[in-house]
């Protein structure tokens, strides 16, 4: 009675925490014939993060980059159970995960546990604020869908408040000064998207204000986009200059206040600059549940960046836990590309493990029957040969280590331009401009997991091209 899991006691249970890049890629590829698969995530959808900044300015609608996890799960050979809940604790000794429904509406049952044979830990990361005062409370982020919606609302609010009758000039300039913090790809893409909104739409609808909107990008390091080649960094900086986006490098944010941002300038002087909005894109840090899990293995989990895994993506200290994506600390950058390749790799690992388990079971049975009394010489010899064949097959089941294949780095920088570092032969091709932008669009369109999402995104691009972005603020 009641709500039950799709469960076969004969099969091993794989619990997957998360529904992001790593988990979704695993789910897409895994053969569920041999496993009970249960996905637990506080979001019952996959979010296509590369296009999140486009949602923040209304080029795309939120639904276009979301894919309900159940859509993917229902096409599997055996049912996958999807649970909308937040995992709050992993107990690696008893192999149990505690999870709870943390949404507004709860039933009588909102907190329970599940046992696993294997755990796929793919909970991603949260935004790194370094404990800088005011960031958590006063800045907007660009990590989750809600962040993009909040940013859009605040940005439109700044403009409407600047347009309020009688607003004085100093206040208008404050309201229309937007700060983006972090010169990584997120900060660059957000700045580029805000600039497009300004050029394509706001100039027409708020002609007296649009020219006064200022975008400043703050980066503590000497350059933006350290992961891209030098010529693409230069290209981005010159494009931003043409777009009138100020890049402040070697500048560190010290505080975010209600109406200003405090900066430590390259000469170490402190400046308080009035502004209407701050978008924080300062990087990643591990979630609390990840820190708690690491604390259970203090001697081996020693990297503050995330979970240490071996070359088969098994968590150091717990062989039954596989960890993938942004929650890990590996030699790879925390990108969708890495997480999705790790997810697909794990699906292959599970297939190999199932094969291995089956052969091991068969071998045990064969060996046991060999000890049964009464078998004649012919039977003994055929049994012996079957045991040998099974052993050989078992030896042939290889579980290879994870190998990452870098497909290149791409980023949108606004003004219908993108930059791309693409691996080629033994080198790298750097490309930038409008053609790269078309490549960027087609690459992401084809990477979207479903035809439904591809259609929605292509349709949004067309609608925006024809009618412009929506100005209404909900
Ligand atoms: P996520 O995709 O973040 O998924 C984590 C999942 O875990 C989510 O479903 C979350 O709801 C769930 N979760 C959280 N807490 C819990 C919990 N307690 N219990 C259970 N589940 C939980 N990378 C690229 O390669 N190319 C790009 O163009 C690119 N663009 C980006 C643009 C933006 C704006 C951002 C923010 C990131 C971008 N990235 C890009 C990085 C990429 O999104 C991440 O590297 C990727 O999402 C990591 O995948 P993941 O599965 O580890 O984590
Ligand atoms: P990031 O870690 O790449 O960049 C954050 C930047 O913020 C750093 O350069 C850091 O120096 C700066 N910063 C932090 N605190 C600061 C402060 N107080 N003052 C000034 N500057 C400060 O973060 P991200 O851009 O969110 O990217 C996260 C991951 O997601 C990366 O691996 C990135 O490659 C990936 N990503 C990729 C793409 C893409 O490929 N197009 C897009 C977005 C994100």
Coordinates of C-alpha atoms and ligand atoms in Angstrom, one line a residue:
X1 CA 0.0 0.0 0.0
X2 CA 1.0 3.6 -0.4
X3 CA 3.6 5.1 -2.8
X4 CA 6.2 2.4 -3.6
X5 CA 9.4 2.4 -5.5
X6 CA 9.8 0.4 -8.7
X7 CA 11.9 -2.3 -6.9
X8 CA 13.1 -5.8 -7.6
X9 CA 14.8 -7.3 -4.5
X10 CA 16.9 -9.6 -6.9
X11 CA 18.6 -6.5 -8.3
X12 CA 21.1 -4.1 -6.9
X13 CA 19.9 -0.6 -6.2
X14 CA 21.6 2.5 -7.6
X15 CA 20.7 5.7 -5.9
X16 CA 21.5 8.8 -7.9
X17 CA 21.7 12.1 -6.1
X18 CA 21.0 15.1 -8.4
X19 CA 19.4 15.8 -11.7
X20 CA 22.0 18.0 -13.3
X21 CA 24.6 17.4 -16.0
X22 CA 26.3 14.4 -14.4
X23 CA 23.1 12.6 -13.2
X24 CA 21.1 13.2 -16.4
X25 CA 23.9 12.0 -18.6
X26 CA 24.1 8.8 -16.5
X27 CA 20.4 8.4 -16.6
X28 CA 20.3 8.8 -20.4
X29 CA 22.8 6.1 -20.9
X30 CA 22.4 3.6 -18.1
X31 CA 20.8 0.2 -18.9
X32 CA 18.2 -0.2 -16.1
X33 CA 17.6 -3.9 -16.9
X34 CA 20.0 -5.0 -14.2
X35 CA 19.5 -2.3 -11.5
X36 CA 16.8 -0.6 -9.5
X37 CA 17.5 3.1 -10.3
X38 CA 16.3 5.8 -7.9
X39 CA 16.9 9.5 -8.6
X40 CA 16.7 11.9 -5.8
X41 CA 16.9 15.7 -6.5
X42 CA 15.3 18.8 -5.0
X43 CA 14.6 19.9 -8.7
X44 CA 12.5 17.5 -10.6
X45 CA 14.1 18.7 -13.9
X46 CA 17.4 19.0 -15.7
X47 CA 18.6 22.6 -16.2
X48 CA 20.6 23.4 -19.4
X49 CA 23.0 25.8 -17.6
X50 CA 24.9 27.1 -20.7
X51 CA 21.8 29.0 -21.8
X52 CA 20.8 30.3 -18.3
X53 CA 22.2 33.8 -18.9
X54 CA 19.9 34.0 -22.0
X55 CA 17.0 33.4 -19.7
X56 CA 18.1 36.1 -17.3
X57 CA 17.5 38.8 -20.0
X58 CA 14.4 37.1 -21.6
X59 CA 16.0 35.9 -24.8
X60 CA 14.8 32.4 -23.8
X61 CA 11.9 31.4 -21.6
X62 CA 12.8 29.3 -18.5
X63 CA 10.8 26.2 -19.7
X64 CA 12.9 26.0 -22.9
X65 CA 16.0 25.0 -21.0
X66 CA 14.3 22.7 -18.5
X67 CA 13.7 19.0 -19.0
X68 CA 11.6 17.1 -16.5
X69 CA 13.6 14.2 -15.3
X70 CA 10.6 11.9 -15.5
X71 CA 10.5 12.5 -19.3
X72 CA 13.9 10.8 -19.5
X73 CA 13.2 8.2 -16.9
X74 CA 10.0 6.9 -18.5
X75 CA 11.9 5.8 -21.7
X76 CA 14.1 3.4 -19.8
X77 CA 13.8 -0.4 -20.1
X78 CA 12.8 -0.7 -16.4
X79 CA 11.1 2.1 -14.5
X80 CA 13.3 4.6 -12.8
X81 CA 12.0 6.1 -9.6
X82 CA 12.2 9.9 -9.5
X83 CA 11.9 11.5 -6.1
X84 CA 11.7 15.3 -5.7
X85 CA 13.6 15.7 -2.4
X86 CA 16.8 17.0 -1.0
X87 CA 19.3 14.5 0.3
X88 CA 20.4 15.7 3.8
X89 CA 22.8 13.0 4.8
X90 CA 24.8 10.1 3.4
X91 CA 25.7 7.3 5.8
X92 CA 28.4 5.4 4.0
X93 CA 28.8 2.8 6.7
X94 CA 25.2 1.6 6.6
X95 CA 24.8 2.6 2.9
X96 CA 21.8 4.8 3.6
X97 CA 20.7 8.2 2.3
X98 CA 18.4 10.4 4.3
X99 CA 16.2 12.8 2.3
X100 CA 13.4 15.2 2.8
X101 CA 10.7 17.1 0.9
X102 CA 11.7 20.7 1.5
X103 CA 9.0 22.2 -0.7
X104 CA 6.1 24.4 0.5
X105 CA 3.5 21.7 0.4
X106 CA 4.3 18.5 2.3
X107 CA 2.3 15.3 2.9
X108 CA 2.3 13.5 6.2
X109 CA 5.5 11.7 4.9
X110 CA 8.2 14.2 4.1
X111 CA 11.4 12.7 5.6
X112 CA 12.7 9.2 5.1
X113 CA 15.7 7.1 4.2
X114 CA 16.7 4.8 1.4
X115 CA 19.4 2.0 1.2
X116 CA 21.7 1.7 -1.7
X117 CA 24.1 -0.8 -3.1
X118 CA 25.8 1.9 -5.2
X119 CA 25.4 5.6 -4.7
X120 CA 26.0 8.1 -7.6
X121 CA 26.8 11.4 -5.9
X122 CA 26.2 14.2 -8.4
X123 CA 24.8 17.1 -6.3
X124 CA 26.9 19.8 -8.0
X125 CA 28.2 22.8 -6.1
X126 CA 26.8 26.1 -4.8
X127 CA 28.0 29.7 -5.3
X128 CA 31.2 30.7 -3.6
X129 CA 30.8 34.0 -1.8
X130 CA 34.0 33.8 0.4
X131 CA 31.8 35.1 3.2
X132 CA 32.2 38.6 1.7
X133 CA 29.6 40.8 3.6
X134 CA 26.4 41.5 1.8
X135 CA 27.0 39.1 -1.1
X136 CA 24.6 36.3 0.0
X137 CA 21.8 38.8 1.0
X138 CA 22.1 41.6 -1.6
X139 CA 23.6 40.2 -4.8
X140 CA 21.9 38.1 -7.5
X141 CA 23.5 34.9 -8.6
X142 CA 23.5 33.0 -11.9
X143 CA 23.4 29.3 -10.9
X144 CA 19.8 28.1 -10.6
X145 CA 16.8 29.0 -12.7
X146 CA 15.4 31.1 -9.9
X147 CA 18.6 33.2 -10.0
X148 CA 18.0 34.1 -13.6
X149 CA 14.4 35.1 -12.9
X150 CA 15.4 37.2 -9.9
X151 CA 18.1 39.0 -11.9
X152 CA 15.7 39.8 -14.7
X153 CA 13.1 41.1 -12.3
X154 CA 15.7 43.3 -10.5
X155 CA 17.2 44.6 -13.7
X156 CA 13.8 45.7 -15.0
X157 CA 13.0 47.2 -11.6
X158 CA 16.1 49.3 -11.7
X159 CA 15.1 50.7 -15.1
X160 CA 11.5 51.4 -14.1
X161 CA 12.6 53.0 -10.9
X162 CA 15.1 55.2 -12.9
X163 CA 12.1 56.1 -15.1
X164 CA 10.0 57.2 -12.1
X165 CA 9.0 60.9 -12.5
X166 CA 11.2 63.3 -10.7
X167 CA 14.1 60.9 -10.1
X168 CA 17.2 63.0 -9.8
X169 CA 20.2 62.4 -12.1
X170 CA 22.5 61.0 -9.4
X171 CA 19.9 58.4 -8.4
X172 CA 19.2 57.6 -12.1
X173 CA 22.9 56.9 -12.6
X174 CA 23.1 54.8 -9.5
X175 CA 20.1 52.7 -10.5
X176 CA 21.4 52.2 -14.0
X177 CA 24.9 51.1 -12.9
X178 CA 25.0 47.3 -13.0
X179 CA 28.0 45.4 -11.6
X180 CA 28.9 41.9 -12.6
X181 CA 31.4 40.2 -10.3
X182 CA 33.7 37.5 -11.7
X183 CA 35.5 37.4 -15.0
X184 CA 35.0 33.7 -15.5
X185 CA 32.7 32.5 -18.3
X186 CA 29.5 33.1 -16.3
X187 CA 30.3 36.7 -15.6
X188 CA 31.4 37.3 -19.2
X189 CA 28.2 35.7 -20.6
X190 CA 25.9 37.6 -18.3
X191 CA 27.6 40.9 -19.1
X192 CA 27.3 40.1 -22.9
X193 CA 23.6 39.2 -22.5
X194 CA 22.7 42.4 -20.5
X195 CA 24.5 44.4 -23.2
X196 CA 22.4 42.7 -25.9
X197 CA 19.2 43.5 -24.1
X198 CA 20.3 47.1 -23.8
X199 CA 21.2 47.4 -27.5
X200 CA 18.4 45.4 -29.0
X201 CA 15.4 46.5 -26.9
X202 CA 16.0 49.0 -24.1
X203 CA 17.3 51.6 -26.5
X204 CA 14.0 51.5 -28.3
X205 CA 11.7 51.4 -25.3
X206 CA 13.6 53.7 -22.9
X207 CA 15.5 56.0 -25.3
X208 CA 16.2 58.6 -22.6
X209 CA 17.6 56.1 -20.1
X210 CA 19.3 53.4 -22.2
X211 CA 22.4 55.5 -23.0
X212 CA 22.9 55.9 -19.2
X213 CA 23.0 52.2 -18.4
X214 CA 26.5 51.2 -17.4
X215 CA 27.8 47.6 -17.1
X216 CA 31.0 47.1 -15.0
X217 CA 32.7 43.7 -14.8
X218 CA 34.9 43.2 -11.8
X219 CA 37.7 40.6 -11.7
X220 CA 40.2 40.1 -8.9
X221 CA 42.8 38.4 -11.2
X222 CA 44.9 40.3 -13.8
X223 CA 42.8 39.0 -16.7
X224 CA 39.3 37.7 -17.4
X225 CA 38.7 34.1 -18.8
X226 CA 42.0 32.6 -17.7
X227 CA 40.9 29.2 -19.2
X228 CA 40.8 30.7 -22.8
X229 CA 43.8 31.5 -25.0
X230 CA 45.4 34.9 -24.9
X231 CA 44.1 36.0 -28.3
X232 CA 40.5 35.2 -27.2
X233 CA 41.0 37.1 -24.0
X234 CA 42.2 40.1 -26.0
X235 CA 39.2 39.7 -28.4
X236 CA 36.8 39.6 -25.5
X237 CA 38.3 42.7 -23.9
X238 CA 38.2 44.7 -27.1
X239 CA 34.6 43.6 -27.9
X240 CA 33.6 44.7 -24.3
X241 CA 35.3 48.0 -24.9
X242 CA 33.3 48.6 -28.1
X243 CA 30.2 47.5 -26.2
X244 CA 31.0 50.0 -23.4
X245 CA 31.3 47.3 -20.8
X246 CA 34.0 48.4 -18.3
X247 CA 36.4 45.6 -17.3
X248 CA 38.0 46.3 -13.9
X249 CA 40.7 43.7 -13.4
X250 CA 42.9 43.3 -10.3
X251 CA 39.9 44.7 -8.5
X252 CA 38.4 42.9 -5.6
X253 CA 34.9 43.2 -4.2
X254 CA 35.0 43.7 -0.5
X255 CA 31.3 44.3 0.3
X256 CA 27.9 44.5 -1.3
X257 CA 25.6 47.1 0.2
X258 CA 22.0 48.1 -0.4
X259 CA 22.9 50.8 -2.8
X260 CA 26.6 50.4 -3.5
X261 CA 29.5 48.0 -4.0
X262 CA 32.8 48.4 -2.1
X263 CA 35.9 47.7 -4.3
X264 CA 39.5 47.3 -3.5
X265 CA 41.2 48.9 -6.5
X266 CA 44.5 47.7 -8.1
X267 CA 46.4 50.4 -6.0
X268 CA 44.8 48.9 -2.9
X269 CA 42.6 52.0 -2.3
X270 CA 39.0 51.3 -1.3
X271 CA 36.1 52.8 -3.3
X272 CA 32.4 52.7 -2.6
X273 CA 30.6 52.9 -6.0
X274 CA 26.8 53.5 -6.0
X275 CA 25.0 50.9 -8.1
X276 CA 21.5 49.5 -8.8
X277 CA 22.3 45.8 -8.9
X278 CA 25.2 43.3 -8.4
X279 CA 25.3 40.0 -10.2
X280 CA 27.7 37.7 -8.4
X281 CA 29.5 35.0 -10.5
X282 CA 32.5 34.4 -8.2
X283 CA 32.8 30.6 -8.7
X284 CA 31.8 27.4 -6.9
X285 CA 32.1 25.8 -3.5
X286 CA 31.0 22.5 -2.1
X287 CA 27.5 22.0 -0.7
X288 CA 27.0 21.4 3.0
X289 CA 26.0 17.7 2.4
X290 CA 29.3 17.3 0.5
X291 CA 31.4 18.9 3.3
X292 CA 29.6 16.6 5.8
X293 CA 30.3 13.5 3.7
X294 CA 34.0 14.5 3.4
X295 CA 34.2 15.1 7.2
X296 CA 33.3 11.3 7.6
X297 CA 36.7 10.5 5.9
X298 CA 39.0 13.1 7.4
X299 CA 42.2 11.2 6.5
X300 CA 41.5 10.8 2.8
X301 CA 39.0 13.5 1.9
X302 CA 41.4 16.4 2.3
X303 CA 40.7 18.7 -0.6
X304 CA 38.4 21.6 0.2
X305 CA 37.4 22.0 -3.4
X306 CA 35.4 18.8 -3.3
X307 CA 35.3 15.0 -3.1
X308 CA 38.5 13.2 -4.0
X309 CA 37.8 10.2 -6.4
X310 CA 40.0 7.6 -8.0
X311 CA 40.4 7.1 -11.7
X312 CA 37.2 5.0 -11.8
X313 CA 35.3 7.9 -10.1
X314 CA 35.0 6.0 -6.8
X315 CA 35.1 8.2 -3.8
X316 CA 38.3 7.9 -1.8
X317 CA 37.3 6.0 1.4
X318 CA 34.0 4.6 0.1
X319 CA 34.1 2.1 -2.8
X320 CA 30.4 2.0 -3.3
X321 CA 30.0 5.7 -3.8
X322 CA 30.8 7.2 -7.2
X323 CA 31.1 10.9 -7.4
X324 CA 30.9 13.0 -10.6
X325 CA 30.8 16.6 -11.7
X326 CA 31.2 19.8 -9.7
X327 CA 31.1 18.1 -6.3
X328 CA 34.4 16.5 -7.0
X329 CA 38.0 17.9 -7.0
X330 CA 39.8 16.4 -10.0
X331 CA 42.3 17.6 -12.6
X332 CA 39.4 18.7 -14.7
X333 CA 37.5 22.1 -14.6
X334 CA 34.0 22.0 -13.1
X335 CA 32.2 22.0 -16.4
X336 CA 29.1 20.4 -18.0
X337 CA 31.3 18.8 -20.5
X338 CA 33.3 16.9 -17.8
X339 CA 30.2 16.0 -15.7
X340 CA 28.3 14.6 -18.7
X341 CA 31.2 12.5 -19.9
X342 CA 31.6 11.2 -16.3
X343 CA 27.9 10.4 -16.2
X344 CA 28.1 8.5 -19.5
X345 CA 31.2 6.7 -18.3
X346 CA 29.5 5.5 -15.1
X347 CA 26.6 4.1 -17.1
X348 CA 29.2 1.9 -19.0
X349 CA 30.8 1.0 -15.6
X350 CA 27.5 -0.2 -14.3
X351 CA 26.9 -2.3 -17.4
X352 CA 30.3 -3.9 -17.0
X353 CA 29.7 -4.5 -13.3
X354 CA 26.4 -6.2 -14.1
X355 CA 28.1 -8.4 -16.6
X356 CA 30.9 -9.2 -14.0
X357 CA 28.3 -9.9 -11.2
X358 CA 26.4 -12.3 -13.5
X359 CA 29.6 -14.2 -14.5
X360 CA 30.7 -14.4 -10.9
X361 CA 27.3 -15.8 -9.8
X362 CA 27.5 -18.3 -12.6
X363 CA 31.0 -19.3 -11.6
X364 CA 30.0 -19.8 -8.0
X365 CA 27.1 -22.0 -9.0
X366 CA 29.3 -24.0 -11.4
X367 CA 32.0 -24.5 -8.8
X368 CA 29.4 -25.5 -6.2
X369 CA 27.8 -28.1 -8.6
X370 CA 31.3 -29.5 -9.2
X371 CA 31.5 -30.5 -5.5
X372 CA 28.1 -32.3 -5.8
X373 CA 28.6 -36.0 -5.5
X374 CA 27.4 -38.4 -8.2
X375 CA 28.6 -36.6 -11.4
X376 CA 30.2 -39.0 -13.9
X377 CA 33.6 -38.3 -15.7
X378 CA 32.0 -36.8 -18.8
X379 CA 29.9 -34.4 -16.8
X380 CA 32.9 -33.5 -14.7
X381 CA 35.0 -32.7 -17.8
X382 CA 32.2 -30.6 -19.4
X383 CA 31.7 -28.8 -16.1
X384 CA 35.5 -28.1 -15.9
X385 CA 35.5 -26.7 -19.4
X386 CA 32.5 -24.5 -18.7
X387 CA 34.2 -23.2 -15.5
X388 CA 37.3 -22.4 -17.6
X389 CA 35.2 -20.5 -20.2
X390 CA 33.4 -18.5 -17.6
X391 CA 36.7 -17.6 -15.9
X392 CA 38.1 -16.4 -19.3
X393 CA 34.9 -14.4 -19.9
X394 CA 35.3 -12.9 -16.4
X395 CA 38.9 -12.0 -17.1
X396 CA 37.8 -10.2 -20.3
X397 CA 35.4 -7.9 -18.4
X398 CA 37.5 -4.9 -18.1
X399 CA 36.4 -1.7 -16.3
X400 CA 38.7 0.9 -17.7
X401 CA 39.5 4.2 -15.9
X402 CA 37.7 7.4 -16.8
X403 CA 39.2 9.3 -19.7
X404 CA 38.2 12.9 -20.4
X405 CA 38.1 14.0 -24.0
X406 CA 38.1 17.8 -24.3
X407 CA 35.8 19.0 -27.0
X408 CA 36.8 22.7 -26.7
X409 CA 35.7 25.7 -24.8
X410 CA 33.0 28.1 -26.0
X411 CA 31.5 31.3 -24.6
X412 CA 29.1 33.9 -25.8
X413 CA 30.4 37.5 -25.3
X414 CA 27.4 39.5 -26.6
X415 CA 26.8 41.5 -29.8
X416 CA 26.2 38.2 -31.7
X417 CA 29.8 37.2 -31.1
X418 CA 31.3 34.1 -29.4
X419 CA 34.7 32.8 -28.7
X420 CA 35.9 29.2 -29.1
X421 CA 39.1 27.3 -28.2
X422 CA 38.8 24.1 -30.1
X423 CA 41.3 21.2 -29.9
X424 CA 42.7 20.3 -33.3
X425 CA 45.3 17.7 -34.1
X426 CA 47.9 18.3 -31.5
X427 CA 47.1 22.0 -31.1
X428 CA 44.3 24.4 -30.6
X429 CA 42.2 26.5 -32.9
X430 CA 41.0 29.8 -31.5
X431 CA 38.1 31.4 -33.3
X432 CA 36.0 34.4 -32.5
X433 CA 33.2 36.5 -34.0
X434 CA 29.8 36.2 -35.6
X435 CA 30.6 32.8 -37.3
X436 CA 31.7 31.4 -34.0
X437 CA 28.4 32.7 -32.5
X438 CA 26.5 30.7 -35.1
X439 CA 28.7 27.7 -34.2
X440 CA 28.0 28.4 -30.5
X441 CA 24.3 28.4 -31.1
X442 CA 24.3 25.2 -33.2
X443 CA 26.6 23.4 -30.8
X444 CA 24.3 24.2 -27.8
X445 CA 21.2 23.4 -29.8
X446 CA 22.5 20.0 -30.7
X447 CA 23.7 19.4 -27.1
X448 CA 20.2 20.0 -25.6
X449 CA 19.0 16.6 -24.5
X450 CA 15.6 16.5 -26.2
X451 CA 13.9 17.5 -29.5
X452 CA 11.3 19.2 -27.4
X453 CA 13.9 21.6 -25.8
X454 CA 15.6 22.1 -29.2
X455 CA 12.3 23.2 -30.7
X456 CA 11.5 25.5 -27.8
X457 CA 14.9 27.2 -27.8
X458 CA 15.0 27.6 -31.6
X459 CA 11.5 29.0 -31.4
X460 CA 12.5 31.5 -28.6
X461 CA 15.4 32.7 -30.7
X462 CA 13.1 33.4 -33.6
X463 CA 10.5 35.1 -31.5
X464 CA 13.1 37.3 -29.9
X465 CA 14.6 38.2 -33.3
X466 CA 11.2 39.1 -34.7
X467 CA 9.4 40.8 -31.7
X468 CA 12.3 41.6 -29.3
X469 CA 12.5 40.7 -25.6
X470 CA 9.6 41.1 -23.2
X471 CA 9.7 44.1 -20.9
X472 CA 7.0 43.2 -18.5
X473 CA 8.1 42.5 -14.9
X474 CA 6.3 39.9 -12.8
Ligands
LIG1 P1 24.6 20.4 -11.6 O1 24.4 20.3 -13.0 O2 24.7 21.6 -10.9 O3 23.6 19.4 -10.9 C1 23.5 19.2 -9.5 C2 22.2 18.6 -9.2 O4 22.1 18.2 -7.9 C3 21.0 19.5 -9.4 O5 20.0 18.8 -10.1 C4 20.6 19.9 -8.0 O6 19.2 20.2 -7.9 C5 20.9 18.6 -7.3 N1 21.1 18.7 -5.8 C6 21.6 19.8 -5.1 N2 21.6 19.5 -3.8 C7 21.1 18.2 -3.7 C8 20.9 17.4 -2.6 N3 21.2 17.8 -1.3 N4 20.4 16.2 -2.8 C9 20.1 15.8 -4.1 N5 20.3 16.5 -5.2 C10 20.8 17.7 -5.0 N6 29.8 24.2 -18.4 C11 30.2 23.9 -19.7 O7 30.9 22.9 -20.0 N7 29.8 24.7 -20.8 C12 29.0 25.8 -20.6 O8 28.7 26.5 -21.5 C13 28.6 26.1 -19.2 N8 27.9 27.2 -19.0 C14 27.5 27.5 -17.7 C15 26.7 28.6 -17.5 C16 26.3 28.9 -16.2 C17 25.4 30.1 -16.0 C18 26.6 28.1 -15.2 C19 26.2 28.4 -13.8 C20 27.4 27.0 -15.4 C21 27.8 26.7 -16.7 N9 28.6 25.5 -16.9 C22 29.0 25.3 -18.2 C23 29.1 24.7 -15.8 C24 28.1 23.5 -15.7 O9 26.8 23.9 -15.5 C25 28.5 22.6 -14.5 O10 29.8 22.3 -14.5 C26 27.6 21.4 -14.4 O11 26.3 21.8 -14.1 C27 28.0 20.4 -13.4 O12 27.2 19.3 -13.4 P2 26.8 18.5 -12.1 O13 25.9 17.4 -12.5 O14 28.0 18.3 -11.3 O15 26.0 19.6 -11.2
LIG2 P1 34.9 30.9 -12.2 O1 35.4 30.3 -11.0 O2 35.4 30.5 -13.5 O3 35.2 32.5 -12.1 C1 35.0 33.2 -11.0 C2 35.8 34.5 -11.0 O4 35.4 35.4 -10.0 C3 37.3 34.2 -10.8 O5 38.0 34.6 -11.9 C4 37.6 34.9 -9.5 O6 38.9 35.5 -9.6 C5 36.5 36.0 -9.5 N1 36.2 36.5 -8.1 C6 35.9 35.8 -7.1 N2 35.7 36.6 -6.0 C7 36.0 37.8 -6.4 C8 35.9 39.1 -5.7 N3 35.6 39.2 -4.4 N4 36.2 40.2 -6.4 C9 36.4 40.1 -7.8 N5 36.5 38.9 -8.4 C10 36.2 37.8 -7.8 O7 33.3 30.8 -12.1 P2 32.2 30.8 -13.2 O8 32.5 31.7 -14.3 O9 30.9 30.8 -12.5 O10 32.5 29.3 -13.8 C11 32.3 28.2 -13.0 C12 32.6 26.9 -13.8 O11 31.6 26.8 -14.9 C13 34.0 27.0 -14.6 O12 34.6 25.8 -14.6 C14 33.6 27.4 -16.0 O13 34.5 27.0 -16.9 C15 32.2 26.8 -16.1 N6 31.4 27.6 -17.1 C16 31.7 27.4 -18.4 C17 31.0 28.2 -19.3 C18 31.3 28.1 -20.7 O14 32.1 27.2 -21.1 N7 30.8 28.9 -21.6 C19 30.1 29.2 -18.9 C20 29.9 29.3 -17.5 C21 30.6 28.5 -16.6

